[in-house]
PDB file of C-alpha atoms in Angstrom:
ATOM      1  CA  MET X   1     -10.223   5.651 -14.716  1.00  0.00           C
ATOM      2  CA  ALA X   2     -12.780   2.892 -14.875  1.00  0.00           C
ATOM      3  CA  LEU X   3     -10.723   0.047 -13.662  1.00  0.00           C
ATOM      4  CA  TYR X   4      -9.961   2.034 -11.081  1.00  0.00           C
ATOM      5  CA  HIS X   5     -13.043   2.939 -10.117  1.00  0.00           C
ATOM      6  CA  VAL X   6     -14.262  -0.966 -10.650  1.00  0.00           C
ATOM      7  CA  SER X   7     -11.618  -2.400  -8.615  1.00  0.00           C
ATOM      8  CA  LEU X   8     -13.308  -0.410  -5.582  1.00  0.00           C
ATOM      9  CA  SER X   9     -15.379  -3.273  -4.857  1.00  0.00           C
ATOM     10  CA  GLY X  10     -14.583  -6.579  -3.541  1.00  0.00           C
ATOM     11  CA  MET X  11     -15.710  -8.841  -5.767  1.00  0.00           C
ATOM     12  CA  ASN X  12     -14.149  -6.986  -8.148  1.00  0.00           C
ATOM     13  CA  ARG X  13     -11.306  -7.588  -6.703  1.00  0.00           C
ATOM     14  CA  SER X  14     -10.770 -10.992  -6.993  1.00  0.00           C
ATOM     15  CA  LYS X  15     -11.411 -11.317 -10.695  1.00  0.00           C
ATOM     16  CA  ILE X  16      -9.325  -8.306 -11.603  1.00  0.00           C
ATOM     17  CA  ALA X  17      -6.564 -10.467  -9.766  1.00  0.00           C
ATOM     18  CA  LEU X  18      -7.538 -13.604 -10.634  1.00  0.00           C
ATOM     19  CA  ALA X  19      -8.153 -12.667 -14.682  1.00  0.00           C
ATOM     20  CA  ARG X  20      -5.261 -13.841 -16.073  1.00  0.00           C
ATOM     21  CA  GLY X  21      -2.041 -11.718 -17.060  1.00  0.00           C
ATOM     22  CA  ALA X  22      -4.490  -8.852 -15.335  1.00  0.00           C
ATOM     23  CA  VAL X  23      -1.246  -7.913 -12.899  1.00  0.00           C
ATOM     24  CA  ARG X  24       1.486  -7.711 -15.334  1.00  0.00           C
ATOM     25  CA  THR X  25       0.090  -5.437 -17.429  1.00  0.00           C
ATOM     26  CA  LEU X  26      -0.742  -2.798 -14.919  1.00  0.00           C
ATOM     27  CA  LEU X  27       3.206  -3.782 -13.736  1.00  0.00           C
ATOM     28  CA  ALA X  28       3.958  -3.113 -16.957  1.00  0.00           C
ATOM     29  CA  VAL X  29       1.792  -0.012 -17.158  1.00  0.00           C
ATOM     30  CA  MET X  30       3.444   0.685 -13.703  1.00  0.00           C
ATOM     31  CA  GLU X  31       6.741   0.846 -14.704  1.00  0.00           C
ATOM     32  CA  ALA X  32       6.371   1.979 -18.669  1.00  0.00           C
ATOM     33  CA  ARG X  33       8.918   4.611 -19.117  1.00  0.00           C
ATOM     34  CA  ASP X  34       7.835   7.205 -22.623  1.00  0.00           C
ATOM     35  CA  ARG X  35      10.084   9.730 -23.169  1.00  0.00           C
ATOM     36  CA  ALA X  36       8.373  11.576 -25.930  1.00  0.00           C
ATOM     37  CA  ASN X  37       4.270  11.385 -23.459  1.00  0.00           C
ATOM     38  CA  GLU X  38       5.620  12.264 -19.794  1.00  0.00           C
ATOM     39  CA  GLY X  39       2.823  13.352 -19.190  1.00  0.00           C
ATOM     40  CA  ASP X  40       0.606  10.592 -20.115  1.00  0.00           C
ATOM     41  CA  ALA X  41       3.510   7.778 -18.905  1.00  0.00           C
ATOM     42  CA  VAL X  42       2.858   9.566 -15.841  1.00  0.00           C
ATOM     43  CA  ALA X  43      -1.263   9.759 -15.738  1.00  0.00           C
ATOM     44  CA  PHE X  44      -1.228   5.641 -16.163  1.00  0.00           C
ATOM     45  CA  ARG X  45       1.563   4.740 -14.314  1.00  0.00           C
ATOM     46  CA  ARG X  46      -0.713   6.539 -11.203  1.00  0.00           C
ATOM     47  CA  LEU X  47      -3.969   4.543 -12.798  1.00  0.00           C
ATOM     48  CA  ALA X  48      -1.842   2.207 -12.685  1.00  0.00           C
ATOM     49  CA  VAL X  49      -0.499   1.982  -8.727  1.00  0.00           C
ATOM     50  CA  MET X  50      -3.809   3.091  -7.147  1.00  0.00           C
ATOM     51  CA  VAL X  51      -5.813  -0.055  -9.207  1.00  0.00           C
ATOM     52  CA  LEU X  52      -3.023  -2.199  -7.513  1.00  0.00           C
ATOM     53  CA  ALA X  53      -3.094  -1.050  -3.911  1.00  0.00           C
ATOM     54  CA  ASN X  54      -6.742  -2.178  -4.524  1.00  0.00           C
ATOM     55  CA  LEU X  55      -6.513  -4.778  -5.398  1.00  0.00           C
ATOM     56  CA  ALA X  56      -3.850  -5.559  -2.476  1.00  0.00           C
ATOM     57  CA  GLY X  57      -7.090  -4.567  -0.455  1.00  0.00           C
ATOM     58  CA  CYS X  58      -7.925  -8.603  -1.055  1.00  0.00           C
ATOM     59  CA  LEU X  59      -6.976 -12.738  -0.814  1.00  0.00           C
ATOM     60  CA  ASP X  60      -6.362 -13.558  -4.504  1.00  0.00           C
ATOM     61  CA  GLY X  61      -5.185  -9.696  -4.925  1.00  0.00           C
ATOM     62  CA  ARG X  62      -3.126 -10.383  -2.875  1.00  0.00           C
ATOM     63  CA  ALA X  63      -1.833 -13.320  -3.961  1.00  0.00           C
ATOM     64  CA  ALA X  64      -0.972 -12.944  -7.598  1.00  0.00           C
ATOM     65  CA  LEU X  65       0.762  -9.132  -6.010  1.00  0.00           C
ATOM     66  CA  MET X  66       2.971 -10.859  -4.421  1.00  0.00           C
ATOM     67  CA  ASN X  67       3.669 -14.322  -7.709  1.00  0.00           C
ATOM     68  CA  SER X  68       4.191 -11.435  -9.973  1.00  0.00           C
ATOM     69  CA  GLY X  69       7.277  -9.549  -8.460  1.00  0.00           C
ATOM     70  CA  THR X  70       5.374  -6.797  -7.532  1.00  0.00           C
ATOM     71  CA  MET X  71       7.167  -6.426  -4.034  1.00  0.00           C
ATOM     72  CA  ALA X  72      10.422  -5.665  -6.118  1.00  0.00           C
ATOM     73  CA  ALA X  73       8.797  -2.867  -9.235  1.00  0.00           C
ATOM     74  CA  VAL X  74       7.338  -0.879  -6.030  1.00  0.00           C
ATOM     75  CA  VAL X  75      11.182  -1.285  -4.340  1.00  0.00           C
ATOM     76  CA  ARG X  76      11.971   0.073  -8.298  1.00  0.00           C
ATOM     77  CA  LEU X  77       9.546   2.362  -8.595  1.00  0.00           C
ATOM     78  CA  ILE X  78      10.859   4.235  -4.506  1.00  0.00           C
ATOM     79  CA  ARG X  79      14.701   4.393  -5.112  1.00  0.00           C
ATOM     80  CA  ASN X  80      14.364   5.510  -8.525  1.00  0.00           C
ATOM     81  CA  GLY X  81      11.611   9.043  -7.370  1.00  0.00           C
ATOM     82  CA  SER X  82       9.493   7.648  -9.500  1.00  0.00           C
ATOM     83  CA  ALA X  83       7.533   7.635  -6.894  1.00  0.00           C
ATOM     84  CA  ALA X  84       8.467  11.494  -5.959  1.00  0.00           C
ATOM     85  CA  PRO X  85       8.776  11.638  -1.759  1.00  0.00           C
ATOM     86  CA  GLY X  86       5.128  12.620  -0.008  1.00  0.00           C
ATOM     87  CA  SER X  87       3.353  12.110  -2.904  1.00  0.00           C
ATOM     88  CA  ALA X  88      -0.208  10.259  -4.068  1.00  0.00           C
ATOM     89  CA  GLU X  89       1.997   7.549  -5.740  1.00  0.00           C
ATOM     90  CA  GLN X  90       4.311   7.305  -2.857  1.00  0.00           C
ATOM     91  CA  GLU X  91       1.343   6.714  -0.438  1.00  0.00           C
ATOM     92  CA  TYR X  92      -0.570   4.434  -2.436  1.00  0.00           C
ATOM     93  CA  CYS X  93       2.701   2.184  -3.422  1.00  0.00           C
ATOM     94  CA  ILE X  94       3.084   2.450   0.473  1.00  0.00           C
ATOM     95  CA  SER X  95      -0.421   1.210   1.054  1.00  0.00           C
ATOM     96  CA  MET X  96       0.000  -1.645  -1.968  1.00  0.00           C
ATOM     97  CA  LEU X  97       2.640  -3.339   0.213  1.00  0.00           C
ATOM     98  CA  TYR X  98       1.017  -3.035   3.761  1.00  0.00           C
ATOM     99  CA  GLY X  99      -1.841  -4.460   1.629  1.00  0.00           C
ATOM    100  CA  MET X 100       1.039  -6.998   0.870  1.00  0.00           C
ATOM    101  CA  SER X 101       1.890  -8.042   4.434  1.00  0.00           C
ATOM    102  CA  ARG X 102      -1.680  -8.696   6.242  1.00  0.00           C
ATOM    103  CA  GLY X 103      -1.638 -11.869   7.127  1.00  0.00           C
ATOM    104  CA  SER X 104       1.066 -12.881   5.865  1.00  0.00           C
ATOM    105  CA  MET X 105       4.939 -14.954   5.977  1.00  0.00           C
ATOM    106  CA  ARG X 106       5.449 -14.914   2.484  1.00  0.00           C
ATOM    107  CA  PHE X 107       5.701 -11.301   2.186  1.00  0.00           C
ATOM    108  CA  ARG X 108       8.232 -11.697   4.895  1.00  0.00           C
ATOM    109  CA  GLY X 109      10.469 -13.254   3.133  1.00  0.00           C
ATOM    110  CA  LEU X 110       9.810 -11.855  -0.030  1.00  0.00           C
ATOM    111  CA  THR X 111      10.776  -8.657   1.161  1.00  0.00           C
ATOM    112  CA  ARG X 112      14.034 -10.162   2.500  1.00  0.00           C
ATOM    113  CA  ALA X 113      14.654 -11.246  -0.942  1.00  0.00           C
ATOM    114  CA  THR X 114      13.666  -7.509  -2.697  1.00  0.00           C
ATOM    115  CA  GLY X 115      15.088  -4.137   0.002  1.00  0.00           C
ATOM    116  CA  VAL X 116      11.824  -3.570   0.477  1.00  0.00           C
ATOM    117  CA  GLU X 117      12.747  -2.744   4.436  1.00  0.00           C
ATOM    118  CA  ALA X 118      14.944  -0.514   2.724  1.00  0.00           C
ATOM    119  CA  ALA X 119      12.753   1.751   1.183  1.00  0.00           C
ATOM    120  CA  LEU X 120      10.603   1.477   3.226  1.00  0.00           C
ATOM    121  CA  GLN X 121      13.071   2.660   6.124  1.00  0.00           C
ATOM    122  CA  LEU X 122      13.816   5.953   4.293  1.00  0.00           C
ATOM    123  CA  VAL X 123       9.655   6.711   3.766  1.00  0.00           C
ATOM    124  CA  ALA X 124       9.675   6.105   7.566  1.00  0.00           C
ATOM    125  CA  GLU X 125      12.524   8.329   8.375  1.00  0.00           C
ATOM    126  CA  GLY X 126      11.359  11.067   6.299  1.00  0.00           C
ATOM    127  CA  ASP X 127      10.121  14.567   7.592  1.00  0.00           C
ATOM    128  CA  GLY X 128       6.344  15.383   6.929  1.00  0.00           C
ATOM    129  CA  SER X 129       5.490  12.189   4.915  1.00  0.00           C
ATOM    130  CA  VAL X 130       2.122  11.531   4.938  1.00  0.00           C
ATOM    131  CA  GLY X 131       2.839   7.916   4.456  1.00  0.00           C
ATOM    132  CA  ARG X 132       4.817   7.290   6.872  1.00  0.00           C
ATOM    133  CA  ASP X 133       3.077   6.136  10.059  1.00  0.00           C
ATOM    134  CA  LEU X 134       1.707   3.779   7.253  1.00  0.00           C
ATOM    135  CA  ALA X 135       5.887   2.777   6.197  1.00  0.00           C
ATOM    136  CA  ARG X 136       6.222   2.339  10.209  1.00  0.00           C
ATOM    137  CA  ARG X 137       3.470   0.399  10.315  1.00  0.00           C
ATOM    138  CA  THR X 138       4.171  -2.129   7.530  1.00  0.00           C
ATOM    139  CA  LEU X 139       7.433  -2.228   9.082  1.00  0.00           C
ATOM    140  CA  TRP X 140       5.705  -3.191  11.634  1.00  0.00           C
ATOM    141  CA  ALA X 141       3.804  -5.716  10.517  1.00  0.00           C
ATOM    142  CA  MET X 142       7.649  -7.267   8.221  1.00  0.00           C
ATOM    143  CA  HIS X 143       9.031  -8.264  11.986  1.00  0.00           C
ATOM    144  CA  GLY X 144       5.475 -10.117  12.969  1.00  0.00           C
ATOM    145  CA  GLU X 145       4.705  -7.413  15.772  1.00  0.00           C
ATOM    146  CA  ASP X 146       1.754  -5.830  13.590  1.00  0.00           C
ATOM    147  CA  ASP X 147      -0.067  -8.462  12.205  1.00  0.00           C
ATOM    148  CA  GLN X 148      -3.244  -9.468  14.572  1.00  0.00           C
ATOM    149  CA  ALA X 149      -4.147  -5.915  14.587  1.00  0.00           C
ATOM    150  CA  PRO X 150      -7.381  -5.997  13.364  1.00  0.00           C
ATOM    151  CA  VAL X 151      -7.257  -2.456  10.706  1.00  0.00           C
ATOM    152  CA  THR X 152      -8.556  -1.529   8.178  1.00  0.00           C
ATOM    153  CA  VAL X 153      -6.843   1.405   6.021  1.00  0.00           C
ATOM    154  CA  ILE X 154      -9.922   3.710   5.154  1.00  0.00           C
ATOM    155  CA  GLY X 155      -7.975   6.844   3.907  1.00  0.00           C
ATOM    156  CA  LEU X 156      -4.424   8.108   3.660  1.00  0.00           C
ATOM    157  CA  LEU X 157      -4.046   7.940   7.504  1.00  0.00           C
ATOM    158  CA  GLU X 158      -6.817   7.773   8.580  1.00  0.00           C
ATOM    159  CA  TRP X 159      -8.125   3.672  10.132  1.00  0.00           C
ATOM    160  CA  GLN X 160     -11.080   2.376  11.608  1.00  0.00           C
ATOM    161  CA  TRP X 161     -10.428  -0.316  13.813  1.00  0.00           C
ATOM    162  CA  ASP X 162     -13.134  -3.130  15.122  1.00  0.00           C
ATOM    163  CA  ASP X 163     -14.640  -1.551  17.389  1.00  0.00           C
ATOM    164  CA  GLY X 164     -15.836   1.551  15.342  1.00  0.00           C
ATOM    165  CA  GLN X 165     -13.071   4.547  17.140  1.00  0.00           C
ATOM    166  CA  ARG X 166     -11.641   5.861  14.044  1.00  0.00           C
ATOM    167  CA  ARG X 167      -7.838   6.773  14.627  1.00  0.00           C
ATOM    168  CA  VAL X 168      -5.451   9.176  12.365  1.00  0.00           C
ATOM    169  CA  GLY X 169      -1.433   8.116  12.347  1.00  0.00           C
ATOM    170  CA  GLY X 170      -2.308   6.822  15.278  1.00  0.00           C
ATOM    171  CA  ALA X 171      -4.624   9.141  17.893  1.00  0.00           C
ATOM    172  CA  CYS X 172      -7.919   7.419  19.079  1.00  0.00           C
ATOM    173  CA  LEU X 173      -9.896  10.163  18.046  1.00  0.00           C
ATOM    174  CA  HIS X 174     -12.887   8.524  20.668  1.00  0.00           C
ATOM    175  CA  PRO X 175     -13.751  11.316  22.739  1.00  0.00           C
ATOM    176  CA  ARG X 176     -13.285   9.482  26.137  1.00  0.00           C
ATOM    177  CA  CYS X 177      -9.342   8.598  24.657  1.00  0.00           C
ATOM    178  CA  VAL X 178      -8.880  11.899  24.229  1.00  0.00           C
ATOM    179  CA  VAL X 179     -10.189  13.194  27.539  1.00  0.00           C
ATOM    180  CA  MET X 180      -7.790  11.119  28.919  1.00  0.00           C
ATOM    181  CA  ALA X 181      -4.722  11.712  26.690  1.00  0.00           C
ATOM    182  CA  GLY X 182      -5.396  15.297  27.818  1.00  0.00           C
ATOM    183  CA  GLY X 183      -6.225  17.176  24.275  1.00  0.00           C
TER     184      GLY X 183
END
């Protein structure tokens, strides 16, 4: 849990990403399956996914994640059911993919090779999933339609835009916009 809290700081994210073998070790923890201690394996997997999702928030982290084969591991995690639909683990996986998609042509090439689009399509078309909107945004970014949107993820469904307005699920919460939308 300490590594997760350390990874919240931008400078520390970069240091973790540049540490030799750190990302690969986190990936090994994420993919580990211990039949005898399934509860511990799930807890460690969740922490590893949370740290990896934080690493996707910095340039060095995105590069380290793409170099280590994280996208294929995340797709396996989503497809084999380890990250249950609608779970926090799945949300972190999707936010990790979204973070890696920001401004990267390399991401688009890797998505074709790893089958990310098919895995995200299932989530984007699902009913009531909290990460459905973020999966859609990631799919748009994969196709180059959302690459330059000035947005940073605040929570699982809330984004802070450069103009200071907050949007939940893509809807602007600025009072003027709410009035204009008839809400």
